[in-house]
């Protein structure tokens, strides 16, 4: 199928939408027939609330050229890279005309990224990993060592966060046998979680810090993002932060048993015992993370576990997202939904037609949105998910 007939997809957070995101979407719009954004909801992979709510970020995506914005459900949006990629790829693959998955990468070499993904899925990788000594190294370090045995110096791309996420995207496409090609684009601007050098595009993390501190971001973000931040600040809905939920989170954790912690996603190696003990000692979230931190566990993983406990995200969940929740669309994007292989939720009434497992997932999302409403400078009422219609452009 010619490229002009294919839609491209991007799995994203836009937390917030910055110049690098805008550049990627512009390149996608020039090359393919349209753009589908698989957007994380009100809580994101860092284990935190998004600084702007999902409806505001949907409007930004549409303003930047998206034709369809689909929500990545909570259990995948707040998961590690592998599950995050698997959920997003499945949603992209459920739409008939999506043939490309685009992403920014420090190494925009589709061949190298695909080679790494294939190697990680191979029996040879499992064998190489099993041969490494158990010396207390992190899994990430051991994984790179094993991959180096198979593909040599190219394994170094796992040290680059966006390229490593691209590998997970490719793994998901291969595992699910989706007819979607990976399309890496050069990542521009400051590195992930790094401050920008003079003249560089700021990273999302640096922008969030500036917005939270009340600093002026004029000229540092696209005009649509600046306008959205100013409007949401005036309404008391930005910046959303875990700081507003600190005591509710700590109280929730203190009410949990070791058995409760063991039911959280991504729990292993007795980490539930560490969580239980730390939650009964900590008097702040930063204190809690400090008690939990070791060389084996990344800060992001610990934040996600704490957030999962607070939001009630269970370990048991569908293997892949069971429906398409539409947040926003253009007329062109609406046409894509006609051939979707998953049930489509455009309005709350559509949920009643879903199977019970999918209805339970939607209810979890609704509860999380109601808690997000308390993570804003001015607490908001419950029920926005039920009130908010699809955003059209």
Tab-separated table of C-alpha atoms in Angstrom:
chain	number	residue	atom	x	y	z
A	1	UNK	CA	0.000	0.000	0.000
A	2	UNK	CA	1.529	3.402	-0.940
A	3	UNK	CA	2.563	5.639	1.941
A	4	UNK	CA	-0.022	8.254	0.989
A	5	UNK	CA	-2.766	5.740	1.797
A	6	UNK	CA	-1.323	4.765	5.176
A	7	UNK	CA	-2.016	6.376	8.511
A	8	UNK	CA	0.815	6.676	10.998
A	9	UNK	CA	0.459	6.229	14.742
A	10	UNK	CA	2.422	7.610	17.668
A	11	UNK	CA	2.241	6.418	21.273
A	12	UNK	CA	2.589	9.540	23.371
A	13	UNK	CA	2.044	11.481	26.578
A	14	UNK	CA	2.507	15.101	25.387
A	15	UNK	CA	3.231	16.022	29.002
A	16	UNK	CA	3.232	18.796	27.808
A	17	UNK	CA	3.335	19.086	24.009
A	18	UNK	CA	6.652	20.752	23.103
A	19	UNK	CA	8.549	21.757	19.962
A	20	UNK	CA	10.041	18.279	19.526
A	21	UNK	CA	6.570	16.703	19.534
A	22	UNK	CA	5.348	19.329	17.075
A	23	UNK	CA	8.266	18.603	14.755
A	24	UNK	CA	7.560	14.861	14.807
A	25	UNK	CA	3.840	15.335	14.102
A	26	UNK	CA	4.602	17.748	11.259
A	27	UNK	CA	6.957	15.205	9.669
A	28	UNK	CA	4.346	12.470	10.051
A	29	UNK	CA	1.686	14.681	8.460
A	30	UNK	CA	3.867	15.378	5.430
A	31	UNK	CA	4.703	11.740	4.828
A	32	UNK	CA	1.502	9.806	5.597
A	33	UNK	CA	-2.232	10.157	5.044
A	34	UNK	CA	-3.062	10.977	8.660
A	35	UNK	CA	-2.018	10.688	12.285
A	36	UNK	CA	-3.378	8.598	15.144
A	37	UNK	CA	-2.214	9.516	18.649
A	38	UNK	CA	-2.357	6.805	21.324
A	39	UNK	CA	-2.349	9.144	24.319
A	40	UNK	CA	-1.781	8.299	27.976
A	41	UNK	CA	-4.637	9.401	30.200
A	42	UNK	CA	-4.515	11.465	33.370
A	43	UNK	CA	-1.713	9.420	34.957
A	44	UNK	CA	1.519	8.681	33.125
A	45	UNK	CA	4.446	6.286	33.001
A	46	UNK	CA	6.533	8.228	35.531
A	47	UNK	CA	4.002	7.250	38.207
A	48	UNK	CA	2.586	10.765	38.421
A	49	UNK	CA	-0.425	12.761	37.239
A	50	UNK	CA	0.005	14.447	33.866
A	51	UNK	CA	0.592	18.170	34.321
A	52	UNK	CA	-2.401	18.885	32.030
A	53	UNK	CA	-5.472	16.662	31.903
A	54	UNK	CA	-6.045	14.262	29.025
A	55	UNK	CA	-8.728	16.403	27.383
A	56	UNK	CA	-6.476	19.469	27.261
A	57	UNK	CA	-3.660	17.355	25.812
A	58	UNK	CA	-6.124	15.904	23.288
A	59	UNK	CA	-6.932	19.425	22.100
A	60	UNK	CA	-3.214	20.100	21.750
A	61	UNK	CA	-2.736	16.917	19.716
A	62	UNK	CA	-5.557	17.861	17.360
A	63	UNK	CA	-4.191	21.400	17.020
A	64	UNK	CA	-0.810	19.891	16.107
A	65	UNK	CA	-2.225	17.775	13.284
A	66	UNK	CA	-3.647	14.589	14.820
A	67	UNK	CA	-6.735	13.091	13.176
A	68	UNK	CA	-7.662	10.637	15.918
A	69	UNK	CA	-6.738	10.556	19.616
A	70	UNK	CA	-7.258	7.250	21.433
A	71	UNK	CA	-6.659	6.844	25.158
A	72	UNK	CA	-4.044	4.346	26.317
A	73	UNK	CA	-5.836	2.795	29.309
A	74	UNK	CA	-4.469	3.282	32.809
A	75	UNK	CA	-2.826	-0.131	33.418
A	76	UNK	CA	-0.683	0.279	30.289
A	77	UNK	CA	-0.127	4.044	30.580
A	78	UNK	CA	1.291	3.568	34.097
A	79	UNK	CA	3.364	0.482	33.304
A	80	UNK	CA	6.997	-0.153	32.439
A	81	UNK	CA	8.254	0.276	28.892
A	82	UNK	CA	7.403	-3.259	27.742
A	83	UNK	CA	3.730	-3.171	28.781
A	84	UNK	CA	3.399	0.492	27.749
A	85	UNK	CA	4.581	-0.385	24.246
A	86	UNK	CA	2.517	-3.563	24.057
A	87	UNK	CA	-0.725	-1.752	24.901
A	88	UNK	CA	-0.102	1.142	22.538
A	89	UNK	CA	0.879	-1.122	19.644
A	90	UNK	CA	-2.266	-3.222	20.120
A	91	UNK	CA	-4.505	-0.158	19.882
A	92	UNK	CA	-2.694	1.072	16.755
A	93	UNK	CA	-2.996	-2.406	15.234
A	94	UNK	CA	-6.756	-2.480	15.797
A	95	UNK	CA	-7.260	0.314	13.240
A	96	UNK	CA	-7.361	-0.841	9.611
A	97	UNK	CA	-5.328	1.802	7.788
A	98	UNK	CA	-2.517	2.287	10.320
A	99	UNK	CA	0.640	0.924	8.749
A	100	UNK	CA	3.389	2.850	10.516
A	101	UNK	CA	4.397	3.464	14.130
A	102	UNK	CA	6.489	6.615	14.413
A	103	UNK	CA	8.681	7.615	17.353
A	104	UNK	CA	11.612	9.830	18.186
A	105	UNK	CA	14.934	8.118	18.771
A	106	UNK	CA	18.505	9.103	19.548
A	107	UNK	CA	19.437	6.440	16.975
A	108	UNK	CA	16.905	6.731	14.113
A	109	UNK	CA	18.037	3.476	12.511
A	110	UNK	CA	15.012	1.229	11.960
A	111	UNK	CA	17.237	-1.701	10.989
A	112	UNK	CA	19.330	-1.577	14.162
A	113	UNK	CA	16.279	-1.119	16.386
A	114	UNK	CA	14.469	-4.004	14.717
A	115	UNK	CA	17.562	-6.203	14.954
A	116	UNK	CA	17.771	-5.536	18.685
A	117	UNK	CA	14.069	-6.340	19.118
A	118	UNK	CA	14.379	-9.613	17.204
A	119	UNK	CA	17.420	-10.605	19.248
A	120	UNK	CA	15.661	-9.896	22.555
A	121	UNK	CA	12.793	-12.166	21.506
A	122	UNK	CA	15.091	-14.997	20.426
A	123	UNK	CA	15.947	-18.200	22.341
A	124	UNK	CA	19.597	-17.243	21.970
A	125	UNK	CA	19.045	-14.162	24.109
A	126	UNK	CA	17.419	-16.180	26.891
A	127	UNK	CA	20.370	-18.563	26.800
A	128	UNK	CA	22.912	-15.720	26.897
A	129	UNK	CA	21.075	-14.115	29.827
A	130	UNK	CA	21.030	-17.369	31.786
A	131	UNK	CA	24.808	-17.740	31.388
A	132	UNK	CA	25.554	-14.434	33.117
A	133	UNK	CA	26.624	-14.680	36.772
A	134	UNK	CA	24.148	-13.575	39.433
A	135	UNK	CA	26.315	-10.730	40.754
A	136	UNK	CA	23.599	-8.354	41.972
A	137	UNK	CA	23.553	-6.331	38.743
A	138	UNK	CA	20.304	-4.741	37.626
A	139	UNK	CA	18.267	-6.535	35.003
A	140	UNK	CA	18.873	-3.667	32.580
A	141	UNK	CA	22.644	-4.113	32.862
A	142	UNK	CA	22.467	-7.879	32.488
A	143	UNK	CA	20.107	-7.547	29.525
A	144	UNK	CA	22.518	-5.274	27.696
A	145	UNK	CA	25.411	-7.639	28.394
A	146	UNK	CA	23.452	-10.561	26.963
A	147	UNK	CA	22.338	-8.548	23.943
A	148	UNK	CA	25.934	-7.473	23.260
A	149	UNK	CA	26.827	-11.153	22.840
A	150	UNK	CA	24.291	-11.353	20.010
A	151	UNK	CA	24.516	-8.045	18.130
A	152	UNK	CA	27.748	-6.477	19.348
A	153	UNK	CA	28.102	-2.706	19.734
A	154	UNK	CA	24.564	-2.050	18.489
A	155	UNK	CA	23.354	-3.191	21.904
A	156	UNK	CA	24.501	0.211	23.194
A	157	UNK	CA	21.238	1.692	21.933
A	158	UNK	CA	19.581	0.233	25.061
A	159	UNK	CA	21.403	2.949	27.039
A	160	UNK	CA	19.488	5.621	25.122
A	161	UNK	CA	15.975	5.990	26.613
A	162	UNK	CA	14.044	6.811	23.462
A	163	UNK	CA	15.866	4.243	21.332
A	164	UNK	CA	15.289	1.644	24.062
A	165	UNK	CA	11.571	2.453	24.037
A	166	UNK	CA	11.664	2.104	20.244
A	167	UNK	CA	13.038	-1.409	20.721
A	168	UNK	CA	10.052	-2.195	22.943
A	169	UNK	CA	7.709	-0.863	20.249
A	170	UNK	CA	9.347	-3.155	17.697
A	171	UNK	CA	9.127	-6.117	20.079
A	172	UNK	CA	5.395	-5.466	20.516
A	173	UNK	CA	4.846	-5.258	16.746
A	174	UNK	CA	6.708	-8.532	16.237
A	175	UNK	CA	5.032	-10.373	19.126
A	176	UNK	CA	1.558	-9.347	17.987
A	177	UNK	CA	2.409	-9.939	14.319
A	178	UNK	CA	1.055	-6.545	13.361
A	179	UNK	CA	1.464	-5.312	9.764
A	180	UNK	CA	2.919	-2.048	11.047
A	181	UNK	CA	6.397	-0.766	10.220
A	182	UNK	CA	8.545	1.083	12.775
A	183	UNK	CA	9.516	4.593	11.685
A	184	UNK	CA	12.104	6.216	13.974
A	185	UNK	CA	12.783	9.937	13.574
A	186	UNK	CA	15.805	11.811	14.928
A	187	UNK	CA	15.060	13.051	18.436
A	188	UNK	CA	15.800	16.757	18.724
A	189	UNK	CA	16.502	18.970	21.711
A	190	UNK	CA	17.532	18.135	25.265
A	191	UNK	CA	17.867	14.526	26.281
A	192	UNK	CA	15.289	12.687	28.324
A	193	UNK	CA	15.142	14.233	31.833
A	194	UNK	CA	18.131	16.443	30.948
A	195	UNK	CA	18.443	20.256	31.036
A	196	UNK	CA	18.655	21.964	27.670
A	197	UNK	CA	21.804	23.584	26.380
A	198	UNK	CA	21.566	27.086	24.940
A	199	UNK	CA	19.210	27.133	21.950
A	200	UNK	CA	18.005	23.562	22.462
A	201	UNK	CA	14.382	22.435	22.652
A	202	UNK	CA	13.542	21.856	26.308
A	203	UNK	CA	12.617	18.372	27.463
A	204	UNK	CA	9.141	17.683	28.831
A	205	UNK	CA	10.565	17.141	32.335
A	206	UNK	CA	12.304	20.536	32.324
A	207	UNK	CA	9.128	22.222	31.083
A	208	UNK	CA	7.075	20.553	33.817
A	209	UNK	CA	9.511	21.819	36.433
A	210	UNK	CA	9.260	25.359	35.048
A	211	UNK	CA	5.457	25.273	34.901
A	212	UNK	CA	5.272	23.946	38.461
A	213	UNK	CA	7.650	26.669	39.662
A	214	UNK	CA	5.526	29.335	37.961
A	215	UNK	CA	8.283	30.340	35.526
A	216	UNK	CA	7.591	31.987	32.188
A	217	UNK	CA	7.630	29.480	29.307
A	218	UNK	CA	6.778	31.984	26.558
A	219	UNK	CA	8.629	31.027	23.381
A	220	UNK	CA	9.813	27.764	24.914
A	221	UNK	CA	6.700	25.834	23.870
A	222	UNK	CA	4.354	26.041	20.889
A	223	UNK	CA	1.774	28.841	21.196
A	224	UNK	CA	-1.074	26.324	21.605
A	225	UNK	CA	0.678	24.787	24.628
A	226	UNK	CA	1.373	28.176	26.199
A	227	UNK	CA	-2.266	29.167	25.774
A	228	UNK	CA	-3.484	25.861	27.235
A	229	UNK	CA	-1.201	26.132	30.276
A	230	UNK	CA	-2.298	29.710	30.953
A	231	UNK	CA	-5.984	28.831	30.594
A	232	UNK	CA	-5.771	25.753	32.812
A	233	UNK	CA	-3.773	27.650	35.442
A	234	UNK	CA	-6.456	30.324	35.577
A	235	UNK	CA	-9.073	27.597	36.062
A	236	UNK	CA	-7.055	26.019	38.883
A	237	UNK	CA	-6.500	22.781	36.948
A	238	UNK	CA	-2.769	23.129	36.275
A	239	UNK	CA	-0.206	22.073	37.294
A	240	UNK	CA	-1.532	18.729	38.521
A	241	UNK	CA	0.820	17.204	41.090
A	242	UNK	CA	1.109	14.274	43.492
A	243	UNK	CA	1.880	16.828	46.209
A	244	UNK	CA	-1.859	17.508	46.495
A	245	UNK	CA	-2.475	13.797	47.099
A	246	UNK	CA	0.420	13.047	49.449
A	247	UNK	CA	-1.547	12.317	52.633
A	248	UNK	CA	-4.331	10.393	50.862
A	249	UNK	CA	-1.666	8.207	49.214
A	250	UNK	CA	0.172	7.584	52.482
A	251	UNK	CA	-3.080	6.765	54.275
A	252	UNK	CA	-4.054	4.324	51.534
A	253	UNK	CA	-0.686	2.567	51.770
A	254	UNK	CA	-0.854	2.342	55.558
A	255	UNK	CA	-4.210	0.571	55.265
A	256	UNK	CA	-2.752	-2.132	52.993
A	257	UNK	CA	-1.354	-5.514	54.039
A	258	UNK	CA	1.584	-7.403	52.541
A	259	UNK	CA	-0.967	-9.535	50.685
A	260	UNK	CA	-2.527	-6.368	49.225
A	261	UNK	CA	0.857	-5.148	47.999
A	262	UNK	CA	1.550	-8.574	46.470
A	263	UNK	CA	-1.483	-8.051	44.184
A	264	UNK	CA	0.039	-4.986	42.509
A	265	UNK	CA	1.429	-5.142	38.963
A	266	UNK	CA	5.205	-5.558	38.546
A	267	UNK	CA	5.731	-6.914	42.086
A	268	UNK	CA	8.540	-9.460	42.400
A	269	UNK	CA	11.418	-10.600	44.613
A	270	UNK	CA	9.547	-9.908	47.845
A	271	UNK	CA	9.195	-6.203	47.038
A	272	UNK	CA	5.735	-6.285	48.665
A	273	UNK	CA	7.425	-6.735	52.054
A	274	UNK	CA	9.655	-3.735	51.452
A	275	UNK	CA	6.639	-1.654	50.411
A	276	UNK	CA	4.682	-2.691	53.492
A	277	UNK	CA	7.508	-1.827	55.878
A	278	UNK	CA	8.370	1.490	54.221
A	279	UNK	CA	4.736	2.630	54.014
A	280	UNK	CA	4.434	2.271	57.807
A	281	UNK	CA	7.538	4.379	58.430
A	282	UNK	CA	7.417	7.145	55.820
A	283	UNK	CA	5.815	10.500	56.582
A	284	UNK	CA	6.177	11.852	53.047
A	285	UNK	CA	6.295	10.519	49.506
A	286	UNK	CA	9.941	11.498	49.074
A	287	UNK	CA	10.708	9.751	52.351
A	288	UNK	CA	8.850	6.686	51.115
A	289	UNK	CA	10.792	6.569	47.840
A	290	UNK	CA	14.060	6.975	49.757
A	291	UNK	CA	13.216	4.010	51.995
A	292	UNK	CA	12.303	1.887	48.963
A	293	UNK	CA	15.216	2.780	46.690
A	294	UNK	CA	17.956	0.255	45.987
A	295	UNK	CA	20.250	-0.371	43.025
A	296	UNK	CA	17.808	-3.016	41.775
A	297	UNK	CA	14.736	-0.794	41.524
A	298	UNK	CA	14.471	2.380	39.474
A	299	UNK	CA	12.768	5.431	40.929
A	300	UNK	CA	10.160	5.304	38.145
A	301	UNK	CA	9.248	1.710	38.942
A	302	UNK	CA	8.784	2.534	42.627
A	303	UNK	CA	6.627	5.570	41.820
A	304	UNK	CA	4.467	3.407	39.548
A	305	UNK	CA	4.015	0.814	42.304
A	306	UNK	CA	2.962	3.473	44.795
A	307	UNK	CA	0.561	4.998	42.273
A	308	UNK	CA	-0.853	1.562	41.411
A	309	UNK	CA	-1.554	0.966	45.092
A	310	UNK	CA	-3.329	4.306	45.426
A	311	UNK	CA	-5.402	3.958	42.257
A	312	UNK	CA	-6.160	0.272	42.780
A	313	UNK	CA	-4.530	-0.970	39.583
A	314	UNK	CA	-4.557	-4.775	39.858
A	315	UNK	CA	-1.952	-7.263	38.705
A	316	UNK	CA	-4.657	-9.249	36.942
A	317	UNK	CA	-5.830	-7.405	33.846
A	318	UNK	CA	-6.587	-8.152	30.199
A	319	UNK	CA	-3.497	-9.084	28.214
A	320	UNK	CA	-4.156	-6.155	25.847
A	321	UNK	CA	-6.526	-3.157	25.885
A	322	UNK	CA	-10.048	-4.464	25.136
A	323	UNK	CA	-11.588	-1.331	23.598
A	324	UNK	CA	-10.829	1.953	21.862
A	325	UNK	CA	-11.753	4.979	23.974
A	326	UNK	CA	-11.907	7.971	21.623
A	327	UNK	CA	-10.841	11.264	23.187
A	328	UNK	CA	-10.815	13.386	20.045
A	329	UNK	CA	-11.082	13.228	16.262
A	330	UNK	CA	-11.423	15.024	12.974
A	331	UNK	CA	-13.775	13.911	10.213
A	332	UNK	CA	-10.904	11.975	8.662
A	333	UNK	CA	-10.165	10.290	11.973
A	334	UNK	CA	-13.805	9.297	12.457
A	335	UNK	CA	-13.617	7.352	9.202
A	336	UNK	CA	-10.835	5.166	10.626
A	337	UNK	CA	-13.095	3.850	13.368
A	338	UNK	CA	-15.468	2.097	10.957
A	339	UNK	CA	-13.136	-0.829	10.394
A	340	UNK	CA	-11.746	-1.113	13.938
A	341	UNK	CA	-11.298	-4.636	15.274
A	342	UNK	CA	-11.999	-3.537	18.870
A	343	UNK	CA	-15.235	-2.110	20.328
A	344	UNK	CA	-15.266	1.687	20.104
A	345	UNK	CA	-16.257	3.884	23.059
A	346	UNK	CA	-17.194	7.369	21.914
A	347	UNK	CA	-19.727	8.219	24.627
A	348	UNK	CA	-20.348	6.795	28.129
A	349	UNK	CA	-23.419	4.905	26.914
A	350	UNK	CA	-21.195	2.755	24.682
A	351	UNK	CA	-19.665	1.133	27.778
A	352	UNK	CA	-22.800	-0.915	28.515
A	353	UNK	CA	-22.188	-2.924	25.329
A	354	UNK	CA	-18.694	-3.970	26.432
A	355	UNK	CA	-17.964	-7.359	28.039
A	356	UNK	CA	-17.715	-7.339	31.869
A	357	UNK	CA	-13.903	-7.316	31.947
A	358	UNK	CA	-13.794	-4.245	29.719
A	359	UNK	CA	-16.491	-2.503	31.753
A	360	UNK	CA	-14.421	-3.079	34.905
A	361	UNK	CA	-11.401	-1.492	33.199
A	362	UNK	CA	-13.458	1.544	32.194
A	363	UNK	CA	-14.728	1.863	35.779
A	364	UNK	CA	-11.115	1.799	37.014
A	365	UNK	CA	-10.332	4.616	34.568
A	366	UNK	CA	-13.296	6.640	35.829
A	367	UNK	CA	-12.186	6.273	39.459
A	368	UNK	CA	-8.668	7.339	38.543
A	369	UNK	CA	-10.008	10.421	36.763
A	370	UNK	CA	-11.997	11.327	39.883
A	371	UNK	CA	-8.823	11.101	41.982
A	372	UNK	CA	-6.916	13.142	39.397
A	373	UNK	CA	-9.519	15.859	40.020
A	374	UNK	CA	-8.035	16.189	43.532
A	375	UNK	CA	-4.456	16.459	42.213
A	376	UNK	CA	-5.025	19.962	40.839
A	377	UNK	CA	-4.431	23.295	42.615
A	378	UNK	CA	-8.187	23.793	42.928
A	379	UNK	CA	-9.965	20.471	43.588
A	380	UNK	CA	-12.429	19.575	40.829
A	381	UNK	CA	-15.709	17.632	41.056
A	382	UNK	CA	-16.082	13.968	40.136
A	383	UNK	CA	-17.563	12.633	36.941
A	384	UNK	CA	-15.800	14.492	34.152
A	385	UNK	CA	-15.319	11.268	32.196
A	386	UNK	CA	-19.083	10.877	32.074
A	387	UNK	CA	-19.700	14.537	31.201
A	388	UNK	CA	-16.953	15.202	28.672
A	389	UNK	CA	-17.869	14.516	25.049
A	390	UNK	CA	-15.445	13.633	22.286
A	391	UNK	CA	-13.386	16.632	21.248
A	392	UNK	CA	-13.833	17.361	17.554
A	393	UNK	CA	-11.680	19.424	15.235
